[in-house]
Coordinates of C-alpha atoms in Angstrom, one line a residue:
M1 CA -55.7 -77.7 45.8
T2 CA -53.4 -75.4 47.8
T3 CA -52.6 -73.4 44.6
L4 CA -56.3 -73.1 43.8
L5 CA -57.2 -71.8 47.3
N6 CA -54.2 -69.4 47.6
V7 CA -55.1 -67.1 44.7
Q8 CA -52.9 -64.3 46.0
R9 CA -49.7 -66.0 44.9
V10 CA -49.9 -64.7 41.3
K11 CA -51.4 -61.3 40.5
Y12 CA -52.2 -59.6 37.2
Q13 CA -51.9 -55.8 36.6
C14 CA -55.2 -54.1 35.6
S15 CA -55.3 -51.4 33.0
C16 CA -55.5 -48.9 35.9
G17 CA -52.2 -50.1 37.3
S18 CA -53.4 -52.1 40.4
F19 CA -52.6 -55.7 40.9
K20 CA -55.4 -58.2 41.4
S21 CA -55.8 -62.0 41.3
L22 CA -57.2 -63.4 38.0
C23 CA -60.5 -64.5 39.6
F24 CA -61.3 -60.9 40.6
L25 CA -60.7 -59.4 37.1
Y26 CA -62.9 -58.8 34.1
F27 CA -62.0 -58.6 30.4
C28 CA -63.7 -56.1 28.1
R29 CA -63.9 -57.4 24.5
H30 CA -64.6 -54.0 23.1
C31 CA -61.6 -52.0 24.4
L32 CA -59.5 -55.2 24.8
K33 CA -58.3 -54.4 28.3
I34 CA -58.4 -56.1 31.7
K35 CA -60.7 -54.4 34.2
C36 CA -60.9 -54.6 38.0
K37 CA -63.7 -53.6 40.3
D38 CA -62.6 -50.0 40.3
C39 CA -62.7 -49.8 36.5
V40 CA -66.4 -50.9 36.2
T41 CA -69.6 -49.3 37.2
L42 CA -72.4 -51.1 39.0
E43 CA -76.0 -51.1 38.0
V44 CA -78.8 -52.7 40.0
D45 CA -80.9 -55.0 37.9
C46 CA -83.4 -56.4 40.4
R47 CA -83.9 -56.4 44.2
F48 CA -85.2 -59.5 45.9
C49 CA -85.4 -61.3 49.2
P50 CA -82.8 -64.0 49.6
S51 CA -85.1 -66.2 51.6
C52 CA -88.5 -66.2 49.7
Y53 CA -87.2 -64.7 46.4
E54 CA -89.8 -62.0 46.3
H55 CA -88.9 -59.7 43.4
L56 CA -89.8 -56.0 43.7
Q57 CA -89.2 -52.9 41.6
S58 CA -86.7 -50.3 42.7
H59 CA -89.3 -47.8 44.0
E60 CA -91.2 -50.5 45.8
A61 CA -88.1 -51.7 47.6
I62 CA -87.3 -48.2 48.7
T63 CA -90.8 -47.8 50.0
R64 CA -90.3 -50.9 52.1
K65 CA -86.8 -49.7 53.2
N66 CA -85.2 -52.7 51.4
R67 CA -86.7 -55.2 53.8
C68 CA -89.0 -58.2 53.3
Q69 CA -92.3 -58.2 55.2
N70 CA -92.5 -62.0 55.3
C71 CA -89.1 -63.3 56.2
F72 CA -87.2 -62.6 59.5
S73 CA -83.7 -63.1 60.8
C74 CA -82.8 -64.2 64.3
P75 CA -81.6 -61.2 66.4
S76 CA -79.4 -63.5 68.4
C77 CA -77.4 -65.5 65.7
N78 CA -78.7 -63.8 62.5
H79 CA -80.0 -67.1 61.0
T80 CA -83.3 -67.3 59.3
L81 CA -86.3 -67.7 61.6
V82 CA -88.8 -70.5 60.9
T83 CA -92.5 -70.1 61.4
R84 CA -94.0 -72.8 63.7
A85 CA -97.7 -73.5 64.3
T86 CA -99.4 -74.6 67.5
N87 CA -102.9 -75.1 68.7
S88 CA -104.4 -72.7 71.2
L89 CA -107.5 -73.4 73.3
A90 CA -110.3 -70.9 72.7
T91 CA -112.3 -69.3 75.5
L92 CA -115.5 -71.2 76.4
P93 CA -118.8 -69.5 75.3
S94 CA -120.5 -67.6 78.0
N95 CA -123.9 -69.1 77.3
L96 CA -123.0 -72.6 78.5
N97 CA -124.9 -73.6 81.7
I98 CA -121.9 -74.6 83.8
T99 CA -122.1 -74.4 87.6
P100 CA -119.5 -75.1 90.2
E101 CA -121.4 -78.3 91.1
N102 CA -121.1 -79.5 87.6
M103 CA -117.4 -78.8 87.6
N104 CA -116.9 -80.6 90.9
A105 CA -118.8 -83.6 89.6
G106 CA -116.7 -83.7 86.5
A107 CA -113.5 -83.8 88.5
D108 CA -114.0 -87.5 89.1
A109 CA -114.1 -88.3 85.4
D110 CA -111.8 -90.8 83.8
D111 CA -108.2 -89.7 83.3
S112 CA -108.4 -90.8 79.7
V113 CA -110.7 -87.9 78.8
S114 CA -108.9 -85.5 76.4
N115 CA -108.0 -82.0 77.6
S116 CA -109.9 -80.5 74.7
T117 CA -113.2 -81.8 76.2
N118 CA -114.9 -79.7 78.9
T119 CA -116.9 -80.9 81.9
S120 CA -120.2 -80.6 80.0
G121 CA -119.1 -83.1 77.3
L122 CA -118.7 -80.4 74.6
Q123 CA -115.6 -80.2 72.4
T124 CA -113.6 -77.1 73.2
P125 CA -112.9 -75.2 70.0
S126 CA -109.2 -74.7 69.2
K127 CA -107.4 -72.3 66.8
K128 CA -104.0 -72.4 65.2
V129 CA -101.5 -69.7 66.1
Y130 CA -98.0 -69.1 64.9
Y131 CA -94.7 -68.0 66.4
L132 CA -91.1 -67.6 65.1
A133 CA -88.2 -69.8 66.2
C134 CA -84.6 -70.2 65.3
S135 CA -83.4 -73.8 64.6
V136 CA -79.8 -72.9 65.4
C137 CA -79.7 -71.1 68.7
R138 CA -83.3 -72.1 69.8
W139 CA -84.4 -68.5 70.2
S140 CA -88.1 -67.8 69.7
T141 CA -90.5 -64.9 70.0
R142 CA -91.9 -66.5 73.2
D143 CA -88.6 -65.8 74.9
I144 CA -89.4 -62.1 74.8
H145 CA -93.1 -62.7 75.6
L146 CA -94.2 -61.7 72.1
A147 CA -97.8 -62.8 71.6
D148 CA -98.5 -65.5 69.0
Q149 CA -100.1 -64.3 65.8
P150 CA -103.3 -65.8 64.2
T151 CA -101.8 -65.6 60.7
I152 CA -98.3 -66.2 59.3
N153 CA -97.7 -62.8 57.9
S154 CA -99.1 -60.6 60.6
W155 CA -95.9 -59.7 62.4
K156 CA -95.6 -55.9 62.8
A157 CA -92.4 -54.0 62.7
Q158 CA -90.9 -52.7 65.9
D159 CA -91.7 -49.1 66.7
N160 CA -88.8 -46.7 66.2
I161 CA -88.8 -43.7 68.5
H162 CA -86.5 -41.9 66.0
E163 CA -88.7 -42.3 63.0
G164 CA -90.2 -38.9 63.2
R165 CA -86.8 -37.2 63.4
F166 CA -85.6 -39.2 60.4
N167 CA -88.6 -38.3 58.3
E168 CA -88.1 -34.6 59.2
L169 CA -84.5 -34.7 58.0
L170 CA -85.5 -36.6 54.9
Q171 CA -88.1 -34.1 53.9
H172 CA -85.6 -31.2 54.5
Y173 CA -83.0 -32.7 52.2
K174 CA -85.6 -33.5 49.6
Q175 CA -86.4 -29.8 49.4
I176 CA -82.8 -28.8 49.2
A177 CA -82.2 -31.3 46.4
T178 CA -85.2 -30.0 44.5
R179 CA -84.1 -26.4 44.9
E180 CA -80.6 -27.2 43.6
K181 CA -82.0 -29.0 40.6
Q182 CA -84.1 -26.0 39.7
E183 CA -81.2 -23.6 40.0
R184 CA -79.1 -25.8 37.7
D185 CA -82.0 -25.9 35.2
R186 CA -82.2 -22.1 35.3
K187 CA -78.6 -21.7 34.4
R188 CA -78.7 -24.5 31.8
Y189 CA -81.7 -23.2 29.8
S190 CA -81.3 -19.5 30.2
T191 CA -80.6 -18.8 26.5
V192 CA -82.6 -19.4 23.4
K193 CA -79.7 -21.3 21.8
L194 CA -79.7 -23.9 24.5
R195 CA -83.5 -24.0 24.5
N196 CA -83.4 -25.2 20.9
T197 CA -81.0 -28.0 21.7
I198 CA -82.9 -29.3 24.6
A199 CA -84.6 -32.0 22.6
T200 CA -81.3 -33.7 21.9
S201 CA -80.6 -34.1 25.7
A202 CA -84.1 -35.1 26.7
T203 CA -83.1 -38.6 27.7
R204 CA -80.2 -37.4 29.8
S205 CA -81.1 -37.8 33.5
S206 CA -80.0 -35.2 36.0
S207 CA -78.0 -36.2 39.0
D208 CA -79.5 -36.7 42.5
K209 CA -77.0 -35.3 44.9
Y210 CA -78.5 -36.7 48.1
G211 CA -80.2 -39.8 46.6
V212 CA -83.5 -39.1 48.3
L213 CA -85.7 -38.1 45.4
T214 CA -88.3 -40.5 44.2
P215 CA -88.3 -41.6 40.5
L216 CA -91.5 -39.6 39.9
T217 CA -90.0 -36.5 41.3
R218 CA -86.8 -36.8 39.2
R219 CA -88.9 -37.4 36.1
G220 CA -91.1 -34.4 36.8
I221 CA -88.1 -32.1 37.4
R222 CA -86.4 -33.3 34.3
T223 CA -89.4 -32.9 32.0
G224 CA -90.4 -29.6 33.6
G225 CA -87.0 -28.2 32.9
I226 CA -87.0 -29.5 29.3
L227 CA -90.4 -28.5 28.2
K228 CA -90.5 -25.1 30.0
T229 CA -87.5 -23.0 30.6
P230 CA -87.5 -21.5 34.1
S231 CA -88.0 -17.7 34.0
L232 CA -85.6 -15.4 35.7
N233 CA -88.5 -13.8 37.6
E234 CA -90.0 -17.2 38.6
N235 CA -89.8 -17.9 42.3
L236 CA -88.1 -21.1 43.4
I237 CA -89.9 -23.5 45.6
P238 CA -89.5 -22.1 49.1
T239 CA -88.0 -24.4 51.7
N240 CA -89.4 -24.8 55.1
S241 CA -87.5 -23.7 58.2
S242 CA -84.5 -25.7 59.1
P243 CA -85.2 -28.8 61.2
K244 CA -84.5 -28.6 64.9
P245 CA -80.8 -29.1 65.6
S246 CA -79.7 -32.0 67.7
D247 CA -79.2 -31.5 71.3
S248 CA -75.6 -32.0 72.4
I249 CA -74.8 -33.7 75.6
A250 CA -72.6 -31.6 77.8
T251 CA -71.9 -34.2 80.5
I252 CA -72.0 -38.0 80.5
E253 CA -73.1 -39.9 83.5
P254 CA -70.1 -41.8 84.9
L255 CA -70.2 -45.6 85.0
D256 CA -70.9 -47.1 88.3
E257 CA -67.8 -49.2 89.2
T258 CA -69.7 -51.4 91.6
L259 CA -72.0 -52.5 88.8
F260 CA -69.9 -55.4 87.6
L261 CA -69.0 -56.5 91.1
S262 CA -72.7 -56.9 92.1
D263 CA -74.0 -60.5 92.5
S264 CA -77.3 -59.5 90.9
F265 CA -75.5 -58.5 87.6
D266 CA -75.7 -61.3 85.0
F267 CA -73.4 -60.9 82.0
N268 CA -75.3 -63.6 80.1
K269 CA -78.3 -61.3 79.7
L270 CA -76.3 -58.6 78.0
T271 CA -76.4 -58.3 74.2
T272 CA -73.2 -58.3 72.1
I273 CA -72.0 -55.5 69.9
T274 CA -73.1 -57.4 66.8
Q275 CA -76.6 -57.9 68.2
R276 CA -76.9 -54.2 68.9
L277 CA -75.7 -53.1 65.5
N278 CA -78.1 -55.5 63.8
S279 CA -80.9 -53.7 65.7
V280 CA -79.5 -50.3 65.2
E281 CA -82.9 -48.5 65.6
S282 CA -83.3 -49.7 69.2
Q283 CA -79.9 -51.1 70.2
P284 CA -81.2 -53.3 73.0
L285 CA -79.1 -53.6 76.1
T286 CA -80.4 -57.0 77.3
I287 CA -81.5 -60.1 75.4
D288 CA -85.1 -59.9 76.6
H289 CA -85.5 -56.8 74.3
L290 CA -84.4 -58.5 71.1
Y291 CA -86.9 -58.3 68.3
P292 CA -87.1 -60.3 65.0
L293 CA -85.2 -58.6 62.2
A294 CA -86.8 -58.2 58.8
K295 CA -84.7 -59.8 56.0
N296 CA -82.7 -57.2 54.0
F297 CA -83.1 -57.3 50.3
T298 CA -80.2 -58.3 48.1
S299 CA -79.7 -57.3 44.5
K300 CA -78.4 -58.6 41.2
Q301 CA -75.9 -56.2 39.6
S302 CA -74.6 -55.6 36.2
K303 CA -71.1 -54.3 35.7
R304 CA -70.2 -51.9 32.9
C305 CA -66.8 -50.8 31.6
K306 CA -66.1 -47.2 32.4
E307 CA -64.0 -46.6 29.3
C308 CA -66.3 -47.9 26.5
D309 CA -69.6 -48.2 28.4
H310 CA -70.2 -51.8 27.4
N311 CA -71.4 -54.6 29.8
V312 CA -68.8 -57.0 31.1
L313 CA -71.2 -58.8 33.4
K314 CA -75.0 -59.2 33.0
P315 CA -77.0 -61.6 35.2
E316 CA -80.4 -63.1 34.5
P317 CA -83.2 -60.9 35.8
S318 CA -84.9 -63.8 37.6
P319 CA -83.8 -64.1 41.3
K320 CA -84.0 -67.9 41.1
L321 CA -81.5 -68.2 38.2
I322 CA -77.8 -68.2 38.8
K323 CA -76.8 -68.0 35.1
F324 CA -75.5 -65.0 33.3
K325 CA -76.5 -63.4 30.0
L326 CA -73.0 -62.0 29.7
H327 CA -70.1 -63.3 31.7
Q328 CA -66.7 -61.8 30.7
M329 CA -64.4 -62.8 33.5
A330 CA -60.7 -62.5 32.8
L331 CA -60.4 -66.2 33.7
F332 CA -62.1 -67.2 30.5
F333 CA -59.9 -65.2 28.2
I334 CA -56.5 -64.7 29.8
P335 CA -54.1 -67.7 30.3
E336 CA -53.8 -68.7 34.0
V337 CA -50.3 -68.6 35.5
R338 CA -49.4 -70.7 38.5
I339 CA -46.2 -71.2 40.4
W340 CA -45.6 -74.9 40.0
H341 CA -42.3 -75.4 41.8
H342 CA -39.8 -73.2 43.5
P343 CA -36.6 -74.3 45.4
A344 CA -35.2 -73.0 48.7
W345 CA -34.5 -69.3 48.0
S346 CA -31.0 -68.0 47.9
F347 CA -30.1 -64.3 47.7
D348 CA -26.8 -64.8 45.8
D349 CA -27.6 -67.2 42.9
N350 CA -30.3 -67.5 40.3
N351 CA -33.1 -69.6 41.7
P352 CA -34.6 -72.0 39.2
C353 CA -38.4 -71.9 39.2
I354 CA -41.1 -73.6 37.2
I355 CA -44.4 -71.8 36.3
S356 CA -47.3 -73.4 34.5
V357 CA -49.5 -71.6 32.0
I358 CA -53.0 -72.9 31.3
N359 CA -55.0 -71.8 28.2
Q360 CA -58.7 -71.1 29.0
V361 CA -60.0 -70.3 25.4
D362 CA -61.2 -72.7 22.8
E363 CA -58.5 -71.8 20.2
K364 CA -54.8 -71.7 19.9
T365 CA -53.1 -68.9 21.7
L366 CA -49.6 -67.5 21.1
I367 CA -47.8 -66.1 24.1
K368 CA -44.5 -64.2 24.2
L369 CA -42.4 -64.0 27.3
Y370 CA -40.4 -60.8 28.0
T371 CA -38.4 -59.4 30.9
L372 CA -39.1 -55.8 32.1
D373 CA -35.8 -54.6 30.6
E374 CA -36.8 -55.9 27.2
I375 CA -40.1 -54.3 27.4
R376 CA -38.5 -50.9 28.0
Q377 CA -36.2 -51.3 25.1
E378 CA -38.8 -52.4 22.5
N379 CA -41.7 -50.2 23.6
D380 CA -40.0 -47.0 24.5
E381 CA -41.8 -45.0 21.8
N382 CA -44.5 -47.3 20.4
N383 CA -46.4 -48.0 23.6
S384 CA -46.1 -45.1 26.0
E385 CA -49.1 -46.3 28.1
L386 CA -47.4 -49.6 28.9
I387 CA -44.1 -47.9 29.8
E388 CA -46.0 -45.6 32.2
R389 CA -47.6 -48.6 33.9
I390 CA -44.2 -50.2 34.4
G391 CA -42.9 -46.9 35.8
Q392 CA -45.5 -47.1 38.5
L393 CA -44.0 -50.2 39.9
D394 CA -42.0 -49.5 43.0
E395 CA -39.2 -51.5 44.6
N396 CA -41.5 -53.1 47.1
T397 CA -43.3 -54.8 44.2
L398 CA -40.3 -55.6 42.1
T399 CA -38.3 -57.5 44.7
S400 CA -36.7 -59.8 42.2
I401 CA -35.4 -60.1 38.6
L402 CA -37.0 -62.7 36.3
T403 CA -34.9 -64.3 33.5
F404 CA -35.3 -67.2 31.1
P405 CA -32.9 -69.9 29.8
I406 CA -33.0 -68.6 26.2
E407 CA -32.7 -65.0 25.1
N408 CA -34.3 -65.0 21.7
D409 CA -37.6 -66.3 20.3
R410 CA -39.5 -67.0 23.5
S411 CA -42.8 -67.6 21.7
V412 CA -44.9 -70.5 22.7
Q413 CA -48.2 -71.7 21.4
L414 CA -50.9 -73.0 23.8
H415 CA -53.2 -75.9 22.9
P416 CA -56.9 -75.0 22.8
H417 CA -58.8 -75.7 26.0
V418 CA -60.6 -79.0 25.5
E419 CA -62.7 -81.3 27.6
P420 CA -61.2 -84.6 28.7
N421 CA -63.4 -86.5 26.2
D422 CA -62.4 -84.3 23.3
V423 CA -58.7 -85.0 23.2
D424 CA -56.8 -84.5 20.0
T425 CA -53.2 -85.8 20.4
K426 CA -52.2 -84.8 16.9
I427 CA -52.2 -81.1 17.6
N428 CA -50.5 -81.7 21.0
D429 CA -47.7 -83.7 19.3
E430 CA -47.1 -81.0 16.7
L431 CA -46.8 -78.3 19.3
R432 CA -44.5 -80.4 21.4
Q433 CA -42.1 -80.7 18.5
N434 CA -41.9 -77.0 18.0
D435 CA -41.3 -76.2 21.7
P436 CA -37.9 -74.8 22.8
K437 CA -36.5 -77.7 24.9
D438 CA -34.7 -75.4 27.3
L439 CA -37.8 -73.2 28.0
V440 CA -40.7 -75.7 27.9
I441 CA -40.1 -78.7 30.1
H442 CA -43.6 -80.2 30.1
R443 CA -46.7 -80.0 27.9
K444 CA -50.1 -81.6 28.3
F445 CA -52.7 -80.2 26.0
A446 CA -53.8 -76.8 27.3
K447 CA -51.2 -76.8 30.1
L448 CA -47.5 -76.3 29.8
A449 CA -44.6 -75.8 32.2
I450 CA -41.9 -73.1 31.6
R451 CA -38.5 -72.9 33.3
C452 CA -37.3 -69.5 34.5
F453 CA -34.8 -68.1 37.0
V454 CA -35.5 -65.6 39.8
K455 CA -32.8 -63.5 41.4
I456 CA -33.8 -61.7 44.5
K457 CA -32.6 -58.1 44.6
N458 CA -33.1 -57.3 48.2
S459 CA -31.3 -59.2 51.0
D460 CA -33.8 -58.1 53.6
V461 CA -35.6 -61.3 54.5
K462 CA -38.5 -59.5 56.2
R463 CA -39.4 -57.4 53.2
V464 CA -38.9 -60.1 50.5
R465 CA -41.8 -62.3 49.6
P466 CA -40.3 -64.8 47.0
I467 CA -43.6 -66.6 46.5
G468 CA -45.2 -63.6 44.9
C469 CA -42.2 -61.8 43.4
L470 CA -42.4 -63.3 39.9
T471 CA -43.0 -60.4 37.4
G472 CA -43.2 -61.2 33.7
Y473 CA -44.8 -59.9 30.6
L474 CA -47.3 -61.6 28.3
T475 CA -48.4 -60.7 24.8
L476 CA -51.7 -62.2 23.8
R477 CA -53.5 -61.5 20.4
Q478 CA -51.4 -58.3 19.9
N479 CA -52.6 -56.9 23.3
D480 CA -50.3 -56.4 26.3
Y481 CA -50.9 -57.7 29.7
L482 CA -48.6 -57.5 32.7
L483 CA -48.4 -60.4 35.1

């Protein structure tokens, strides 16, 4: 269990040269390379609320500022708020003939009379109201004297005093983005030759520099530039005057040193930094100004290989499903290497170490073990890309030298990954007979243990990390992967 949780002990080299754990890598079956998060592009498939699973389109989510209108988070502990209902007594009708004498006479009534019955014997009408409460920290909207609402979804958003300023800046940058797009279209379609080839690039979307244009605006600019070439004498859309610049503060009022020494000052009423950042629009100073936070939308994302433009991860579009249409994690294709046993490390001798290799695919896999020196000798001219990746390794990464008990023919076959109920001992016995006895010390179906030796190059104990210094080379299906 310790090995499973400590995933940083063994790292694999991505095609870009960075080292990542196997659970954080992807495998592209088209370009046959390992990909990390920096080698893939993200595409948002759907946006939804993580609490009520409300699914919205991209433009609708942007209109709502990526927040749900029905679900709220606690401003104190950030847990989900629960809607609670209670009965509220309605005001008595004004046409009832009730006098002070009648009320005094009713004061001697039996104590068993319900509170919902008035002195005239009529049932007082009651209505149901709702408020928000947190089941973790016991915070509720009544703590800030927020009135109960007659319906469940009638909570209004908190007023933002800076909303007008933000809208002014947003409109200003929208105009700048539109103007820049028109200038690019003017240069792109200024000749007749390019105008005839526009139809081939009709589906190519133009970039949005500031990310503030709506899909309708982007579509209109794209089709307008395709169907009609901007004339050189055509005036561009004029922009309004620049927004009012922000006022700089020349002097800051000094903090009163006697504030914290005063007996009337209560630290328990102050909000924390996290609470203020959660309510970044208002940034309340005290807890009595906290307001329920609308739930932020989350998204399901597809990941696409940058090199071949094929998907390596494709989730289901429904927010309630956790399955994937396409799930090409490297853990499902690349053998998993673990450090099984290592002795007390010595800087003078070769330290015997045992590593385990687990096959994750449903077919036989042939692996070949090399040292880095052997890789440089055999792939000096054939695989220049691999030699370049090895050259990027510095001395801080290669803190040791890995060797094996045998020098030639270090090829080992891995048993297909099978379920415990589908065990075929015949194939396992055949593979065990062909294993080099000095190299393979244990085999159990898809898992085998390999003996190796590690010699630490640097005697500086503070810089050496023997647990993660194993560096080897793996050849799988005629494709090279560095471990």
